[in-house]
mmCIF file of C-alpha atoms in Angstrom:
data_model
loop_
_atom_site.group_PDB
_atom_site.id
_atom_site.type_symbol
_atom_site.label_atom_id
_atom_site.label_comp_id
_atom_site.label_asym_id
_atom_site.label_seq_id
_atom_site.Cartn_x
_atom_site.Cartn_y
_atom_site.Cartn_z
ATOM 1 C CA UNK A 67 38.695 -20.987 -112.422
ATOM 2 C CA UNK A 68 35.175 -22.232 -111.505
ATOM 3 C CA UNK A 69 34.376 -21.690 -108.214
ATOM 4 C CA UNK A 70 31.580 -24.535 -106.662
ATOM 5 C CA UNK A 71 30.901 -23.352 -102.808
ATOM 6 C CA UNK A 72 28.684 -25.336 -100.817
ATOM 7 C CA UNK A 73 26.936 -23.267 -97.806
ATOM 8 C CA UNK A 74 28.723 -25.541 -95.094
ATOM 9 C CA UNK A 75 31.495 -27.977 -94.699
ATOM 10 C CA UNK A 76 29.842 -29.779 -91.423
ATOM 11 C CA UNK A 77 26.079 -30.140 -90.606
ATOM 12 C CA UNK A 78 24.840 -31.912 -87.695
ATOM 13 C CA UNK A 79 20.720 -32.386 -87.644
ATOM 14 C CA UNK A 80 18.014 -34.803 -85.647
ATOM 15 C CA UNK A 81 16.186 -37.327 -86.817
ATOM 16 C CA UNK A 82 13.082 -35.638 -88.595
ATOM 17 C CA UNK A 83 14.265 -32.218 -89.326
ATOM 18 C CA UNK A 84 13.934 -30.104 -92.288
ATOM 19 C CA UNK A 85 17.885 -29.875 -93.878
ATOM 20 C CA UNK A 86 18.688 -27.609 -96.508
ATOM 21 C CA UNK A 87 22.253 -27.811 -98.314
ATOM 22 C CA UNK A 88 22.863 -24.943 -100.562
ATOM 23 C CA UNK A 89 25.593 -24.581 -103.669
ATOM 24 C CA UNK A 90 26.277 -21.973 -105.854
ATOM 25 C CA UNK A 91 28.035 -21.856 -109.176
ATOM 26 C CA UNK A 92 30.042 -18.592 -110.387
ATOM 27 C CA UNK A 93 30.548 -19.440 -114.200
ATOM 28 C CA UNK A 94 26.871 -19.408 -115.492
ATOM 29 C CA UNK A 95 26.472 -23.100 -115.847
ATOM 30 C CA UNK A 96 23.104 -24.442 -117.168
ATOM 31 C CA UNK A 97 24.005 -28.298 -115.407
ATOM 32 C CA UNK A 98 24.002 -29.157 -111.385
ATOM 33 C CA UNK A 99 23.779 -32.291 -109.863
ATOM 34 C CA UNK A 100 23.729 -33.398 -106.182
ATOM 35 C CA UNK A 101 25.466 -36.732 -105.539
ATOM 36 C CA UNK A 102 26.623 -38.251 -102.266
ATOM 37 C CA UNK A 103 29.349 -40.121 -101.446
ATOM 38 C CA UNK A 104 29.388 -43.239 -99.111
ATOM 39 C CA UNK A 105 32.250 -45.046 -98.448
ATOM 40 C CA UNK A 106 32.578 -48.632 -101.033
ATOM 41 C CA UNK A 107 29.389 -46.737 -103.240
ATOM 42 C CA UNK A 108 31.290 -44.181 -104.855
ATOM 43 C CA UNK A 109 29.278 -41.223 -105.648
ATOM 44 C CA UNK A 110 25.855 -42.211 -106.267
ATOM 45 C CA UNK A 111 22.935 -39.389 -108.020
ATOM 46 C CA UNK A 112 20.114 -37.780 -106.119
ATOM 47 C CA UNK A 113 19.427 -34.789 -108.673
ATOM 48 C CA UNK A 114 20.045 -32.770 -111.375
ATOM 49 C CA UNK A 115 18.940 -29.713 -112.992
ATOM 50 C CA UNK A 116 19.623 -28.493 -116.671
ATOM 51 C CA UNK A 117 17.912 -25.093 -116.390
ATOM 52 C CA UNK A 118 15.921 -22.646 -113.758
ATOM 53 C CA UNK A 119 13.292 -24.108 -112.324
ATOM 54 C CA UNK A 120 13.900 -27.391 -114.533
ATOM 55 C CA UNK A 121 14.742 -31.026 -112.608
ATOM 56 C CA UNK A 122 15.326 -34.502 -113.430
ATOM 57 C CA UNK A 123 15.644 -37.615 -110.512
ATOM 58 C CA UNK A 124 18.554 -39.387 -110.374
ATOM 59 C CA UNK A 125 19.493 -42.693 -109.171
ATOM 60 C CA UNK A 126 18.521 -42.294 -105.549
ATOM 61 C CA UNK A 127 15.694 -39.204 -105.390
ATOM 62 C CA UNK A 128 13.794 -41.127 -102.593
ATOM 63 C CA UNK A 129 13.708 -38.412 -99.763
ATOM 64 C CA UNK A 130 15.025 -35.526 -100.936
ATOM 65 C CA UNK A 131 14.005 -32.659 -103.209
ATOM 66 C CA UNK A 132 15.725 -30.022 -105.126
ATOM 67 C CA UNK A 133 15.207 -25.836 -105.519
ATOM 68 C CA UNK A 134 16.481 -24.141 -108.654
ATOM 69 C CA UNK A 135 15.347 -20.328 -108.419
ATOM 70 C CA UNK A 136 18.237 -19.060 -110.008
ATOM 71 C CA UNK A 137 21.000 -20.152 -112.460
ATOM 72 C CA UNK A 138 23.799 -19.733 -109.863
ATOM 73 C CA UNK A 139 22.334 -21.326 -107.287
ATOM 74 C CA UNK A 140 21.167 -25.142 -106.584
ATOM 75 C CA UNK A 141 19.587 -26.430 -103.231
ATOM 76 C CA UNK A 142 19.610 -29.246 -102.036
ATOM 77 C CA UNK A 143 16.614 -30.684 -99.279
ATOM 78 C CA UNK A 144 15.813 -33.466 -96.821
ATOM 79 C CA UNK A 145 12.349 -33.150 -96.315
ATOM 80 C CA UNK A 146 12.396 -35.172 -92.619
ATOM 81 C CA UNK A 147 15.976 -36.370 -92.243
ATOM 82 C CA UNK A 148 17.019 -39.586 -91.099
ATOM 83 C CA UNK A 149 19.745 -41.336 -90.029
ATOM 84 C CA UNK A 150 20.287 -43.309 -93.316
ATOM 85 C CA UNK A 151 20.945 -40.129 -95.081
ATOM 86 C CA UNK A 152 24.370 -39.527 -92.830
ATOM 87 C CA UNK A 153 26.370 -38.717 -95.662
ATOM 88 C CA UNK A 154 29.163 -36.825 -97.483
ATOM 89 C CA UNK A 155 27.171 -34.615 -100.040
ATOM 90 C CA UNK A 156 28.828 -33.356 -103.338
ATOM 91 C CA UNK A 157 27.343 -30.508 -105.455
ATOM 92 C CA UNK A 158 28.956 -30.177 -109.354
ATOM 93 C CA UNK A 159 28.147 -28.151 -112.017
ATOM 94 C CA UNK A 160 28.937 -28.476 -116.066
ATOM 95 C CA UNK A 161 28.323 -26.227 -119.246
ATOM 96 C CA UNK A 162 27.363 -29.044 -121.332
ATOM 97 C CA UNK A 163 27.270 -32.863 -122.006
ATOM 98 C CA UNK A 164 30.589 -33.715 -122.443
ATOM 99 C CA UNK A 165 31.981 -31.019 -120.040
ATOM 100 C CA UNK A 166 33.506 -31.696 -116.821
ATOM 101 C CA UNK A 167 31.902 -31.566 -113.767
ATOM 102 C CA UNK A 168 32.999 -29.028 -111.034
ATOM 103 C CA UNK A 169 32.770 -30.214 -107.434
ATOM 104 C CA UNK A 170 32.385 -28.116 -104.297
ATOM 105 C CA UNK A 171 34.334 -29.070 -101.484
ATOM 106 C CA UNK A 172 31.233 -31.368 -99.852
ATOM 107 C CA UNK A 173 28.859 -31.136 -96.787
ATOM 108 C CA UNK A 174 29.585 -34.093 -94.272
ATOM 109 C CA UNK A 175 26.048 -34.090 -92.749
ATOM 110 C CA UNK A 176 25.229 -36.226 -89.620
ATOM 111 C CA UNK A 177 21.604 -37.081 -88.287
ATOM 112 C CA UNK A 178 21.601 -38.269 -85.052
ATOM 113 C CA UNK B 38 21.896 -48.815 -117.312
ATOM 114 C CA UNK B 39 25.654 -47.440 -117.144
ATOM 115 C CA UNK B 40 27.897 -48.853 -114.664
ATOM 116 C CA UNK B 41 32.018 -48.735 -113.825
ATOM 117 C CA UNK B 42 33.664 -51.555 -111.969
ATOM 118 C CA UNK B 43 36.338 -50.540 -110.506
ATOM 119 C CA UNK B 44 39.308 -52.924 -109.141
ATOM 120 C CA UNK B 45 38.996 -53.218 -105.019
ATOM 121 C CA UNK B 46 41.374 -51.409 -102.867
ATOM 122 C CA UNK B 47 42.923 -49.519 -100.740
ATOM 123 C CA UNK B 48 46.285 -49.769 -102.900
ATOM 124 C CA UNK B 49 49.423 -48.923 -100.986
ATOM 125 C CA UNK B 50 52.846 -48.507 -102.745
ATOM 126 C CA UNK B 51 56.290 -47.440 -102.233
ATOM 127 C CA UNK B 52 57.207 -44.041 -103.856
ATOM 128 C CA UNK B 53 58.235 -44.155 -107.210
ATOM 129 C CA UNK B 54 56.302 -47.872 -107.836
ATOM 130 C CA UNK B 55 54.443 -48.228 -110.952
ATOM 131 C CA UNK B 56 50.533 -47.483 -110.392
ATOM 132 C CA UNK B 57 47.630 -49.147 -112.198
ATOM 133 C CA UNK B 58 44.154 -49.149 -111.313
ATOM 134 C CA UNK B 59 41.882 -51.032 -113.093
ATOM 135 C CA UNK B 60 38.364 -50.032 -114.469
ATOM 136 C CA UNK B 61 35.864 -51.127 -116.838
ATOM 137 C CA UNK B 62 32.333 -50.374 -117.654
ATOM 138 C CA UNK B 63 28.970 -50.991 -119.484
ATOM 139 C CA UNK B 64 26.780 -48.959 -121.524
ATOM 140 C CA UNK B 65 24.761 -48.217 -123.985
ATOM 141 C CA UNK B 66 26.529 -46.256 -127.492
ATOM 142 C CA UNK B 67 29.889 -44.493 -126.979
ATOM 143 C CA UNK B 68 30.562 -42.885 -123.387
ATOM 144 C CA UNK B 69 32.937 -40.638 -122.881
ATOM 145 C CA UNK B 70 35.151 -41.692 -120.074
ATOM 146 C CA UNK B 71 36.819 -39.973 -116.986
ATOM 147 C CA UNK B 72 39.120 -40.177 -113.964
ATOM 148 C CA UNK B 73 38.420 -37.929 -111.433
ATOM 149 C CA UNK B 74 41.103 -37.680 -108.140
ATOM 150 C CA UNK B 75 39.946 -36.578 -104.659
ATOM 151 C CA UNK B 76 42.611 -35.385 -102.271
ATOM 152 C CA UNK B 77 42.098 -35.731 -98.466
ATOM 153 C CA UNK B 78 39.401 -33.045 -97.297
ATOM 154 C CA UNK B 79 38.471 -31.372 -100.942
ATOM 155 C CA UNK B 80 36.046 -32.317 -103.787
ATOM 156 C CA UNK B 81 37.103 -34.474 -106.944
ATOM 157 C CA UNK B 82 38.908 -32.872 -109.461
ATOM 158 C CA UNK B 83 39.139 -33.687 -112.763
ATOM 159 C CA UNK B 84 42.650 -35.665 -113.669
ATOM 160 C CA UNK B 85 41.807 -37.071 -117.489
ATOM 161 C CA UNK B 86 39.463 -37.562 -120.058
ATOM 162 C CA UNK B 87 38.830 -39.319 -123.561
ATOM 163 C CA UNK B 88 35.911 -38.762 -125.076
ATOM 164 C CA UNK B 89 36.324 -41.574 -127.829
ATOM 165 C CA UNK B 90 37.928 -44.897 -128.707
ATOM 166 C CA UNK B 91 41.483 -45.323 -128.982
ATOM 167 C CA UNK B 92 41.975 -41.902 -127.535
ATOM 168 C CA UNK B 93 44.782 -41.941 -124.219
ATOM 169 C CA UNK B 94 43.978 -38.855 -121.890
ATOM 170 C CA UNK B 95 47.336 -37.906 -119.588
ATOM 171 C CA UNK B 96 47.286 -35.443 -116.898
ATOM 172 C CA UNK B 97 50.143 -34.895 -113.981
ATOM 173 C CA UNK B 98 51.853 -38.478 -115.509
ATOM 174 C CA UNK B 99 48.643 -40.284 -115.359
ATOM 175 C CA UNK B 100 47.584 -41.872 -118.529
ATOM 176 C CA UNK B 101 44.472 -43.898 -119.175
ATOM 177 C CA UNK B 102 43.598 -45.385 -122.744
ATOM 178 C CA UNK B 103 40.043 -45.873 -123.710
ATOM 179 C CA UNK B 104 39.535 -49.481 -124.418
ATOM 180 C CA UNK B 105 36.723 -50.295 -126.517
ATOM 181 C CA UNK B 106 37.518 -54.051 -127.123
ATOM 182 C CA UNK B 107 37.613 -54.791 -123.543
ATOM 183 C CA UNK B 108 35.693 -51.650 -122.308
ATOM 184 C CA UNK B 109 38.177 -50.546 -120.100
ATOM 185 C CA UNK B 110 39.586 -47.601 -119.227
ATOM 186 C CA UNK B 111 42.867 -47.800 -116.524
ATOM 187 C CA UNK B 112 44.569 -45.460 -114.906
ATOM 188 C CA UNK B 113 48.584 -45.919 -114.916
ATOM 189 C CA UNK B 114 51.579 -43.835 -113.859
ATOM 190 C CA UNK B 115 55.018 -44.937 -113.828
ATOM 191 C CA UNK B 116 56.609 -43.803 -110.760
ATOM 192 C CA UNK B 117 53.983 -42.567 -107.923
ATOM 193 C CA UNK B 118 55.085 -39.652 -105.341
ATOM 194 C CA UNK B 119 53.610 -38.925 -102.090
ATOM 195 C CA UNK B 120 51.832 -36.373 -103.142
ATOM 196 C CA UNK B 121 49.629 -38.527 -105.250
ATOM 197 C CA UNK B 122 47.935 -40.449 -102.171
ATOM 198 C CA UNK B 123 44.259 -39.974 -103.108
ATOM 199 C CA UNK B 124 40.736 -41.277 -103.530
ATOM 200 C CA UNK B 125 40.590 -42.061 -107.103
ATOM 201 C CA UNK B 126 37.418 -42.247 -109.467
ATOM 202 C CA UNK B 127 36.582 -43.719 -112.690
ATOM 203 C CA UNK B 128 33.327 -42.724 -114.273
ATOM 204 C CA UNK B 129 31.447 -42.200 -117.781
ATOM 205 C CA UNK B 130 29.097 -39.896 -119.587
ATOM 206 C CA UNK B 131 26.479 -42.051 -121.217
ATOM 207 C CA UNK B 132 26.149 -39.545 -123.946
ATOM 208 C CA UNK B 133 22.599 -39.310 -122.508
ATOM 209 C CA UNK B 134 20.617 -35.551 -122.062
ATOM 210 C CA UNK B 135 22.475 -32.913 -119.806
ATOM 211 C CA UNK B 136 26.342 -34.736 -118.983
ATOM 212 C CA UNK B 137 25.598 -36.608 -115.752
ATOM 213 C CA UNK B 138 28.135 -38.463 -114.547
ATOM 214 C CA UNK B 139 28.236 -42.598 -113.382
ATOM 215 C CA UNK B 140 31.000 -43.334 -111.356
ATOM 216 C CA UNK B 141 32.761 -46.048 -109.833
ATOM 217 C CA UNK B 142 33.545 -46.970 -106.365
ATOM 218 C CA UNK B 143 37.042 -45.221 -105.900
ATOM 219 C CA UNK B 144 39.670 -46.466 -105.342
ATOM 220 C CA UNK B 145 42.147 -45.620 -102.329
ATOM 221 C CA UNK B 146 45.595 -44.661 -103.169
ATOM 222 C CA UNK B 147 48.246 -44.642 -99.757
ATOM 223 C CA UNK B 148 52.110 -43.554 -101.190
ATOM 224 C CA UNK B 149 54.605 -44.011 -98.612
ATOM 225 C CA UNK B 150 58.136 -42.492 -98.433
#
């Protein structure tokens, strides 16, 4: 079974800080994304990545960036959080285009 | 772009009630379509999938029938158990570069006894 693990199930961070979510992938898939979830939204696309090193904006990039240094492993990062980015965050990974995405249990960040 | 619509909730039945949730879509060329089911506390999990017109996928007693007519795609199960109280997603591959997924708002899912 694919295994999705994301670093931590709760954050809590200030307004400003530097946040890093982490995920990691154990069955060699070229795709990630990060999406978060909001209540009424659904999930909604902040990034992807196809490849190492490689990544593509999604829907909603605007203050966060993305780390790909290894296949396995796909970071998510709020450069100066805020409070607007309180949010459930999803990591997934595929092997291809029509393959299904794998989710990690989430990280339910709060920014006070 | 790609969107899914899908019908407002939170639904709450009685166990063993007929389910249906409706979604529908828009995009561009021939998406392959998905339901994706989110039990309390995990990530979503994929429930069924058709990747082309006419197909039905059918997971657990869920069916869905991709609808290209009325570009729809809605989830049904004839009789719902407890166990089946859920956040559930509808969402499409736009056939677009590296399988990212557009989903639709979920829908909530309450079975009671």
């Amino acid at each position: 079974d694919v295994k999705v693990t994301q670093s931590s199930r709760y954050l809590v961070k200030r307004t400003g800080e530097k946040v890093f979510l982490e995920c990691v992938q154990d069955m060699d898939h070229e795709n990630m994304f990060w999406y978060r979830q909001d209540p009424g939204l659904g999930l909604r696309l902040i990034y992807f990545s196809y490849d190492v090193k490689m990544k593509e904006k999604g829907d909603i990039p605007e203050g966060y960036s993305v780390s790909r240094e290894k296949k396995e492993r796909f970071s998510l990062i709020l450069e100066s959080a805020s409070t607007n980015q309180t949010s459930m965050y999803l990591c997934a990974s595929s092997l291809g285009i029509i393959s299904p995405l794998h989710f990690g249990n989430g990280t339910r960040l709060t920014v006070t | 772009g790609d969107s899914v619509t899908q019908m407002e909730g939170p639904v709450t039945l009685s166990e063993e009630a007929f389910l249906t949730i409706n979604c529908t879509y828009t995009a561009t060329g021939y998406p392959s379509l998905f339901w994706y089911v989110q039990y309390p506390g995990e990530g979503l999990q994929l429930l069924l999938k058709a990747t082309k017109a006419d197909d039905k996928g059918s997971n657990k007693g869920f069916e869905a029938t991709y609808r290209k007519e009325t570009t729809s795609f809605h989830l049904e199960k004839g009789s719902v158990q407890v166990s089946d109280s859920a956040v559930y997603f509808c969402a499409l591959s736009g056939g677009t570069s590296y399988g990212k997924l557009t989903f639709g708002q979920g829908t909530i899912l309450t079975v009671h006894p």
